[in-house]
Short mmCIF file of C-alpha atoms and ligand atoms in Angstrom, two decimals:
data_model
loop_
_atom_site.label_atom_id
_atom_site.label_comp_id
_atom_site.label_asym_id
_atom_site.label_seq_id
_atom_site.Cartn_x
_atom_site.Cartn_y
_atom_site.Cartn_z
CA MET A 11 -103.38 -49.19 0.47
CA ASN A 12 -101.48 -50.37 3.00
CA ASP A 13 -100.63 -46.94 4.76
CA LEU A 14 -98.59 -46.95 8.06
CA ALA A 15 -99.58 -43.40 8.40
CA LEU A 16 -103.37 -43.78 8.40
CA ALA A 17 -102.89 -47.08 10.43
CA TRP A 18 -101.58 -44.81 13.40
CA LEU A 19 -104.42 -42.03 12.78
CA THR A 20 -107.01 -44.60 12.88
CA ARG A 21 -105.63 -45.82 16.23
CA MET A 22 -105.43 -42.38 17.63
CA MET A 23 -108.74 -41.67 16.33
CA MET A 24 -110.14 -45.35 18.09
CA GLN A 25 -107.43 -44.27 21.50
CA GLU A 26 -109.50 -40.06 21.46
CA ASN A 27 -112.75 -41.45 21.24
CA ALA A 28 -113.43 -37.78 21.05
CA ALA A 29 -117.34 -36.44 20.51
CA GLN A 30 -115.98 -32.95 19.33
CA ALA A 31 -113.61 -34.53 16.28
CA LEU A 32 -113.13 -33.85 13.03
CA TRP A 33 -111.10 -36.34 10.65
CA CYS A 34 -110.09 -34.41 7.23
CA SER A 35 -109.40 -36.89 4.20
CA ASP A 36 -108.13 -37.00 0.75
CA GLU A 37 -107.86 -39.64 -1.62
CA ASN A 38 -105.13 -41.54 1.03
CA ALA A 39 -108.35 -42.57 3.39
CA LEU A 40 -110.13 -45.61 4.97
CA THR A 41 -108.24 -48.29 4.33
CA SER A 42 -109.28 -51.12 6.60
CA LEU A 43 -111.54 -49.22 9.77
CA PRO A 44 -113.18 -51.20 12.53
CA ALA A 45 -116.81 -51.60 12.25
CA ALA A 46 -118.98 -48.60 13.55
CA GLU A 47 -120.21 -50.62 16.60
CA GLN A 48 -116.92 -50.87 18.27
CA TRP A 49 -116.52 -46.99 17.83
CA PRO A 50 -118.94 -44.81 20.08
CA HIS A 51 -117.07 -41.79 18.96
CA LYS A 52 -116.43 -41.31 14.91
CA PRO A 53 -115.85 -38.01 14.24
CA LEU A 54 -117.08 -36.30 11.45
CA LEU A 55 -115.61 -36.87 8.26
CA MET A 56 -114.87 -34.18 5.93
CA THR A 57 -113.46 -34.59 2.44
CA ASN A 58 -113.03 -33.59 -1.18
CA ARG A 59 -113.36 -37.33 -3.25
CA TRP A 60 -117.01 -38.47 -3.60
CA ASP A 61 -116.37 -42.06 -3.11
CA ILE A 62 -114.97 -41.60 0.36
CA ALA A 63 -117.91 -39.58 1.51
CA GLN A 64 -119.64 -43.01 0.21
CA GLN A 65 -117.46 -45.03 1.61
CA ALA A 66 -117.81 -43.34 4.84
CA GLU A 67 -121.45 -43.37 5.23
CA ARG A 68 -121.63 -47.27 4.63
CA LEU A 69 -119.42 -47.74 7.74
CA GLY A 70 -121.16 -45.92 9.41
CA PHE A 71 -119.89 -41.92 9.71
CA ASN A 72 -121.53 -38.78 9.89
CA SER A 73 -119.56 -37.01 6.21
CA ARG A 74 -119.31 -34.20 4.07
CA PHE A 75 -118.15 -34.15 0.76
CA SER A 76 -116.76 -30.69 -0.08
CA ASP A 77 -113.94 -28.86 -1.51
CA PHE A 78 -112.95 -28.89 1.70
CA ASP A 79 -114.86 -26.21 2.44
CA PHE A 80 -115.59 -25.77 6.94
CA SER A 81 -117.31 -22.49 6.76
CA GLU A 82 -120.03 -24.37 8.47
CA LEU A 83 -118.40 -24.90 11.93
CA SER A 84 -117.27 -22.56 14.10
CA ASP A 85 -113.89 -21.09 15.61
CA ALA A 86 -112.88 -23.12 18.54
CA SER A 87 -115.91 -25.51 18.53
CA LEU A 88 -113.85 -29.01 18.57
CA SER A 89 -110.99 -30.73 20.24
CA HIS A 90 -109.65 -32.95 17.83
CA VAL A 91 -108.16 -32.94 14.57
CA PHE A 92 -107.14 -35.77 12.65
CA TYR A 93 -104.82 -35.89 9.16
CA ARG A 94 -103.02 -37.81 6.95
CA ILE A 95 -101.56 -35.23 4.67
CA SER A 96 -102.51 -34.52 1.43
CA LYS A 97 -99.82 -34.20 -2.02
CA GLU A 98 -100.74 -30.82 -2.82
CA LYS A 99 -99.22 -28.36 -0.37
CA PRO A 100 -101.87 -25.91 -1.04
CA VAL A 101 -104.24 -28.28 0.10
CA THR A 102 -102.38 -29.39 2.96
CA HIS A 103 -101.62 -25.70 4.44
CA HIS A 104 -105.45 -24.99 3.90
CA ILE A 105 -106.33 -27.51 6.54
CA ILE A 106 -103.64 -26.95 8.93
CA ASN A 107 -104.67 -23.38 8.97
CA GLN A 108 -108.16 -24.41 8.92
CA ALA A 109 -107.51 -27.15 11.92
CA HIS A 110 -105.81 -24.01 14.07
CA ARG A 111 -109.18 -22.02 13.48
CA LEU A 112 -111.35 -25.10 14.67
CA LEU A 113 -109.33 -26.07 17.61
CA MET A 114 -110.52 -24.82 21.15
CA PRO A 115 -107.01 -23.46 23.22
CA GLY A 116 -105.92 -26.39 24.06
CA GLY A 117 -107.75 -28.85 20.99
CA LYS A 118 -105.10 -31.30 19.55
CA LEU A 119 -103.99 -31.46 15.81
CA PHE A 120 -102.82 -34.92 15.04
CA LEU A 121 -100.79 -34.97 11.51
CA CYS A 122 -98.38 -37.34 9.81
CA GLY A 123 -97.84 -38.79 6.25
CA GLN A 124 -94.16 -40.13 5.08
CA LYS A 125 -90.94 -38.57 4.99
CA SER A 126 -90.90 -38.14 1.43
CA GLU A 127 -94.21 -36.24 1.30
CA GLY A 128 -92.66 -33.62 3.35
CA ILE A 129 -94.23 -34.41 6.52
CA LYS A 130 -91.34 -32.75 8.61
CA THR A 131 -91.66 -29.84 7.25
CA TYR A 132 -95.55 -29.20 7.96
CA ILE A 133 -94.81 -30.32 11.27
CA ASP A 134 -92.66 -27.51 11.71
CA LYS A 135 -94.61 -25.34 10.16
CA ALA A 136 -97.97 -25.99 12.03
CA GLY A 137 -95.80 -26.29 15.34
CA LYS A 138 -95.03 -22.27 14.87
CA LEU A 139 -98.96 -21.36 13.85
CA PHE A 140 -99.90 -23.29 16.82
CA GLY A 141 -97.08 -21.92 19.39
CA CYS A 142 -95.91 -25.49 20.23
CA THR A 143 -93.09 -27.45 20.42
CA ALA A 144 -93.95 -30.70 18.10
CA SER A 145 -91.59 -33.74 18.65
CA ALA A 146 -92.13 -36.05 15.27
CA GLN A 147 -92.22 -39.26 16.58
CA LYS A 148 -90.60 -41.58 13.26
CA ASN A 149 -92.34 -45.23 12.81
CA GLY A 150 -90.26 -46.71 9.94
CA THR A 151 -90.19 -43.78 7.25
CA VAL A 152 -93.47 -41.86 8.62
CA TYR A 153 -93.77 -39.38 11.02
CA SER A 154 -95.99 -38.42 13.14
CA ALA A 155 -97.25 -35.77 15.89
CA ILE A 156 -99.59 -34.13 18.05
CA LEU A 157 -100.19 -30.44 17.97
CA ASP A 158 -101.27 -28.64 21.10
CA ASN A 159 -103.36 -25.50 19.98
CA MET A 160 -101.81 -22.96 22.28
CA LEU A 161 -102.23 -19.86 20.32
CA PRO A 162 -105.08 -17.96 19.31
CA GLN A 163 -105.37 -16.47 15.58
CA ASN A 164 -102.01 -15.45 14.60
CA ASP A 165 -99.79 -13.95 11.56
CA GLN A 166 -97.90 -17.24 10.92
CA ARG A 167 -100.99 -19.30 9.03
CA LEU A 168 -99.58 -20.88 5.90
CA ASP A 169 -99.09 -20.16 2.51
CA ASP A 170 -102.35 -22.08 0.84
CA SER A 171 -102.30 -19.66 -2.28
CA ASP A 172 -105.72 -18.70 -1.60
CA TYR A 173 -106.70 -22.36 -1.90
CA PRO A 174 -110.87 -21.59 -2.18
CA GLN A 175 -110.45 -19.18 -4.85
CA LEU A 176 -111.06 -19.91 -8.66
CA ARG A 177 -108.42 -17.80 -10.95
CA PRO A 178 -108.42 -17.34 -14.52
CA ILE A 179 -105.88 -19.68 -16.29
CA ASN A 180 -104.51 -19.43 -19.88
CA SER A 181 -106.95 -20.99 -22.20
CA PRO A 182 -107.30 -21.40 -25.91
CA GLN A 183 -108.53 -18.49 -27.58
CA GLY A 184 -112.17 -17.75 -27.35
CA ILE A 185 -112.66 -19.89 -24.04
CA THR A 186 -112.38 -19.11 -20.39
CA ILE A 187 -110.90 -21.49 -17.98
CA HIS A 188 -110.92 -20.97 -14.42
CA SER A 189 -109.21 -23.21 -12.18
CA LYS A 190 -107.94 -23.48 -8.46
CA PRO A 191 -105.13 -25.33 -6.62
CA GLY A 192 -107.23 -28.86 -5.01
CA LEU A 193 -107.60 -30.43 -8.90
CA PHE A 194 -105.18 -32.64 -11.00
CA GLY A 195 -102.84 -30.57 -13.00
CA TRP A 196 -104.91 -27.12 -11.48
CA ASN A 197 -102.77 -24.43 -13.26
CA LYS A 198 -102.28 -26.02 -17.25
CA ILE A 199 -103.88 -27.54 -19.64
CA ASP A 200 -103.11 -31.34 -20.41
CA GLN A 201 -101.25 -32.13 -22.60
CA GLY A 202 -103.01 -35.53 -23.28
CA SER A 203 -106.16 -33.88 -23.04
CA GLU A 204 -104.80 -31.11 -25.93
CA PHE A 205 -103.36 -33.72 -28.00
CA LEU A 206 -107.15 -35.82 -27.80
CA ILE A 207 -108.40 -32.26 -28.89
CA GLN A 208 -106.85 -31.74 -31.85
CA ALA A 209 -107.55 -35.34 -33.14
CA LEU A 210 -111.03 -34.85 -32.04
CA PRO A 211 -112.50 -33.50 -35.31
CA ALA A 212 -111.15 -36.13 -38.21
CA LEU A 213 -112.69 -38.84 -35.82
CA LEU A 214 -115.87 -37.42 -35.87
CA ASP A 215 -115.84 -36.77 -39.57
CA GLN A 216 -115.54 -40.42 -39.72
CA LEU A 217 -118.42 -41.51 -37.87
CA PRO A 218 -121.53 -42.23 -40.03
CA GLN A 219 -123.80 -39.78 -37.68
CA PRO A 220 -122.87 -36.46 -35.62
CA PRO A 221 -122.66 -37.69 -31.78
CA LYS A 222 -125.44 -36.25 -29.78
CA ARG A 223 -124.65 -37.10 -26.11
CA LEU A 224 -121.34 -36.54 -24.69
CA LEU A 225 -120.23 -38.01 -21.30
CA ASP A 226 -116.89 -36.39 -20.46
CA LEU A 227 -115.59 -39.34 -17.73
CA GLY A 228 -113.12 -37.36 -15.39
CA CYS A 229 -114.06 -34.01 -16.23
CA GLY A 230 -111.66 -32.30 -14.15
CA TYR A 231 -112.32 -28.39 -14.54
CA GLY A 232 -113.97 -29.66 -17.89
CA TYR A 233 -111.62 -28.85 -20.19
CA LEU A 234 -112.31 -31.46 -23.08
CA THR A 235 -116.20 -30.56 -22.74
CA LEU A 236 -115.09 -26.71 -22.76
CA MET A 237 -113.43 -27.58 -26.20
CA THR A 238 -116.82 -29.18 -27.58
CA ALA A 239 -118.29 -25.90 -27.80
CA ASN A 240 -118.86 -25.36 -31.34
CA LEU A 241 -120.16 -29.24 -31.62
CA PRO A 242 -123.71 -29.47 -32.34
CA LEU A 243 -124.53 -31.82 -29.05
CA GLU A 244 -127.49 -32.08 -27.44
CA GLN A 245 -126.67 -33.02 -24.18
CA ARG A 246 -123.28 -32.94 -21.98
CA VAL A 247 -122.55 -34.93 -19.09
CA LEU A 248 -119.23 -34.09 -16.87
CA THR A 249 -118.60 -36.17 -13.60
CA ASP A 250 -115.27 -36.64 -11.60
CA ASN A 251 -114.90 -37.15 -7.59
CA ASN A 252 -113.67 -34.81 -6.87
CA ALA A 253 -115.25 -32.01 -5.58
CA ALA A 254 -113.27 -29.42 -6.42
CA ALA A 255 -113.39 -30.53 -10.04
CA LEU A 256 -116.99 -30.49 -9.76
CA HIS A 257 -117.44 -26.91 -8.84
CA THR A 258 -114.64 -25.86 -11.03
CA ALA A 259 -115.94 -27.45 -14.36
CA ARG A 260 -119.63 -26.28 -13.01
CA ARG A 261 -118.42 -22.71 -12.99
CA ASN A 262 -116.35 -22.78 -15.94
CA CYS A 263 -119.62 -24.24 -17.92
CA GLU A 264 -121.58 -21.08 -17.16
CA LEU A 265 -118.41 -19.00 -18.61
CA ASN A 266 -118.97 -20.26 -21.34
CA GLN A 267 -122.91 -20.32 -21.42
CA ILE A 268 -122.60 -24.32 -22.35
CA THR A 269 -125.23 -25.83 -20.89
CA ALA A 270 -124.19 -29.33 -19.19
CA GLU A 271 -125.19 -31.65 -16.17
CA ILE A 272 -122.33 -31.87 -13.43
CA ILE A 273 -122.72 -35.22 -11.41
CA ALA A 274 -120.20 -36.31 -8.70
CA ALA A 275 -119.44 -39.99 -8.84
CA ASP A 276 -117.05 -42.85 -8.68
CA ALA A 277 -115.98 -43.35 -12.11
CA GLY A 278 -119.79 -42.25 -13.37
CA ASP A 279 -120.89 -45.45 -11.03
CA GLN A 280 -124.09 -42.57 -10.10
CA ILE A 281 -125.19 -42.10 -14.38
CA GLN A 282 -127.62 -44.66 -15.67
CA GLN A 283 -128.50 -43.37 -19.08
CA THR A 284 -125.95 -44.13 -21.96
CA PHE A 285 -123.93 -41.60 -24.11
CA ASP A 286 -122.67 -41.62 -28.03
CA LEU A 287 -119.60 -39.83 -26.93
CA ILE A 288 -117.33 -40.39 -23.94
CA LEU A 289 -113.94 -38.56 -23.66
CA CYS A 290 -111.59 -39.78 -20.98
CA ASN A 291 -108.54 -38.69 -19.60
CA PRO A 292 -108.95 -41.37 -16.88
CA PRO A 293 -106.56 -41.25 -13.74
CA PHE A 294 -104.04 -43.24 -12.90
CA HIS A 295 -102.73 -41.88 -9.74
CA GLN A 296 -104.14 -42.75 -6.60
CA GLY A 297 -102.72 -40.13 -3.82
CA PHE A 298 -99.20 -40.99 -4.32
CA SER A 299 -99.45 -44.25 -5.60
CA VAL A 300 -99.52 -45.77 -9.31
CA ASP A 301 -102.56 -47.31 -8.92
CA SER A 302 -103.30 -49.73 -12.06
CA ASP A 303 -106.92 -50.90 -10.83
CA LEU A 304 -108.35 -47.51 -12.08
CA THR A 305 -107.67 -47.88 -15.40
CA ASP A 306 -109.48 -51.34 -15.01
CA LYS A 307 -112.48 -49.11 -13.38
CA PHE A 308 -112.13 -46.63 -16.04
CA ILE A 309 -112.63 -49.28 -18.96
CA LEU A 310 -115.29 -50.98 -17.60
CA SER A 311 -117.52 -48.10 -16.72
CA ALA A 312 -116.62 -46.60 -20.20
CA LYS A 313 -118.75 -50.31 -21.35
CA ARG A 314 -121.66 -49.47 -19.19
CA LEU A 315 -121.96 -46.05 -20.32
CA LEU A 316 -121.27 -46.55 -23.62
CA ALA A 317 -124.36 -46.87 -26.40
CA LYS A 318 -124.05 -50.06 -28.59
CA HIS A 319 -123.12 -47.83 -31.29
CA GLY A 320 -121.10 -45.55 -29.67
CA ILE A 321 -116.92 -44.22 -29.46
CA ALA A 322 -115.11 -43.69 -26.07
CA LEU A 323 -112.09 -41.98 -27.03
CA PHE A 324 -109.74 -42.45 -24.55
CA VAL A 325 -105.96 -40.60 -23.80
CA VAL A 326 -103.29 -42.13 -22.09
CA ASN A 327 -99.89 -42.25 -20.82
CA GLN A 328 -97.95 -44.32 -23.47
CA PHE A 329 -97.47 -46.69 -20.61
CA ILE A 330 -100.78 -47.54 -19.63
CA PRO A 331 -101.44 -51.32 -21.14
CA LEU A 332 -105.05 -49.58 -22.35
CA GLU A 333 -105.75 -51.42 -25.19
CA ARG A 334 -105.05 -55.10 -23.92
CA LYS A 335 -107.12 -54.35 -20.61
CA ALA A 336 -110.16 -52.98 -23.04
CA ARG A 337 -109.59 -56.03 -26.05
CA GLU A 338 -111.16 -57.88 -22.44
CA HIS A 339 -114.71 -55.56 -23.03
CA PHE A 340 -114.62 -53.98 -25.97
CA ARG A 341 -115.02 -55.61 -29.75
CA GLN A 342 -113.05 -52.89 -31.33
CA VAL A 343 -110.25 -51.42 -29.82
CA ASN A 344 -107.86 -49.21 -32.34
CA MET A 345 -105.30 -47.06 -31.34
CA LEU A 346 -106.15 -43.68 -33.58
CA ALA A 347 -102.43 -41.89 -32.93
CA HIS A 348 -99.84 -41.23 -30.80
CA ASN A 349 -96.71 -39.26 -29.95
CA SER A 350 -93.83 -39.33 -27.56
CA SER A 351 -95.54 -39.30 -24.10
CA PHE A 352 -99.02 -40.21 -25.39
CA LYS A 353 -101.40 -42.29 -27.31
CA LEU A 354 -105.21 -42.50 -28.41
CA VAL A 355 -107.50 -45.26 -28.03
CA THR A 356 -110.85 -45.67 -29.21
CA LEU A 357 -113.56 -48.20 -28.02
CA THR A 358 -116.50 -49.36 -29.58
CA HIS A 359 -118.86 -52.40 -28.97
C1 SAM B 1 -106.06 -36.98 -15.62
S1 SAM B 1 -107.25 -35.78 -14.94
C2 SAM B 1 -108.20 -35.53 -16.51
C3 SAM B 1 -108.83 -33.93 -15.73
C4 SAM B 1 -109.72 -33.41 -17.30
N1 SAM B 1 -110.67 -34.45 -17.77
C5 SAM B 1 -108.95 -33.02 -18.66
O1 SAM B 1 -108.62 -33.52 -19.64
O2 SAM B 1 -108.03 -32.19 -18.03
C6 SAM B 1 -108.56 -37.56 -14.36
C7 SAM B 1 -109.48 -36.80 -13.45
O3 SAM B 1 -110.08 -37.85 -13.16
C8 SAM B 1 -110.44 -37.86 -11.74
N2 SAM B 1 -110.53 -38.58 -11.06
C9 SAM B 1 -109.72 -39.57 -10.46
N3 SAM B 1 -110.29 -40.40 -9.74
C10 SAM B 1 -111.72 -40.16 -10.18
C11 SAM B 1 -112.86 -41.43 -10.10
N4 SAM B 1 -112.40 -42.51 -9.16
N5 SAM B 1 -114.02 -41.17 -10.30
C12 SAM B 1 -114.28 -40.55 -11.20
N6 SAM B 1 -113.22 -38.94 -11.29
C13 SAM B 1 -111.88 -39.15 -10.97
C14 SAM B 1 -109.42 -36.67 -11.05
O4 SAM B 1 -110.42 -36.08 -10.47
C15 SAM B 1 -108.87 -35.92 -12.84
O5 SAM B 1 -109.99 -34.91 -12.97
#
């Protein structure tokens, strides 16, 4: 991703070269960072994305993978925080609030993003919280600002919708679903996933034998697995790249007394075994942009993780050319059903 906002942030991090610095990053990250040896004081990287944490460690960063849980860091302990704003408002507000807590008096928050992402409003709000007049610098469509922390903790905290808190959402009868901001479509059930679950019993009826091992690839808060509670499965594995998703999926399995393994991975890359049923509603957005390579990544991992006689069931938006892409890797690719928005596609070796 060629992102001018990130390019500015990287330049600032190099230029400031500060020892007590924190970089907060979600999926919009790490384009072309200089080699570790050119960078004497690398900031601590806090990210909610598993792939970013892995990539950062390879580049020589000290990284933390969490749902932006800053509790290990003390108040007023940092001189610099660097942050390119996130897609979701509660995440962005949470991180700006935390930056204010973590920065020492006179410490600096480096904030940037695209105009269309609402960066100007975030800069204004952060300015009020920090007690400084921040003037946004414009570079094309990117705005950036350096905010000095002039005010101690105050009641101007930005509304982060109680970011860390899990809360119940409307769930089908008999199951309990909790969710939280920071997760894809966190406060609703995805219509594509619902479509997949409606079609699943008929598909399973046609199989020569019931599947025993389930993989929920890109599990989010675990909806697909939760809806298999009544199947006689022997093993359920849920995996996602997002720390908020993993944390919530674990809690939902506990709440519904489902025994499951929850694994942090980039499209399942940490998983070695194979499965006879893979359920997947793959992402097609990386940060603010549509990323068609993501579909390929999920198809390839389904190929690797699907047992010889297993079946993978994907749901995607109608406009995703899943069948064309999957035919290069699977012997059989069938459209099982479709509606006006989604299609269900089965993949077998
Ligand atoms: C469309 S959502 C589906 C969520 C869930 N399965 C459901 O049905 O509600 C796609 C999921 O893929 C996850 N995801 C995105 N990139 C990923 C990656 N590289 N590896 C694993 N999961 C990823 C997202 O965090 C999100 O939870």
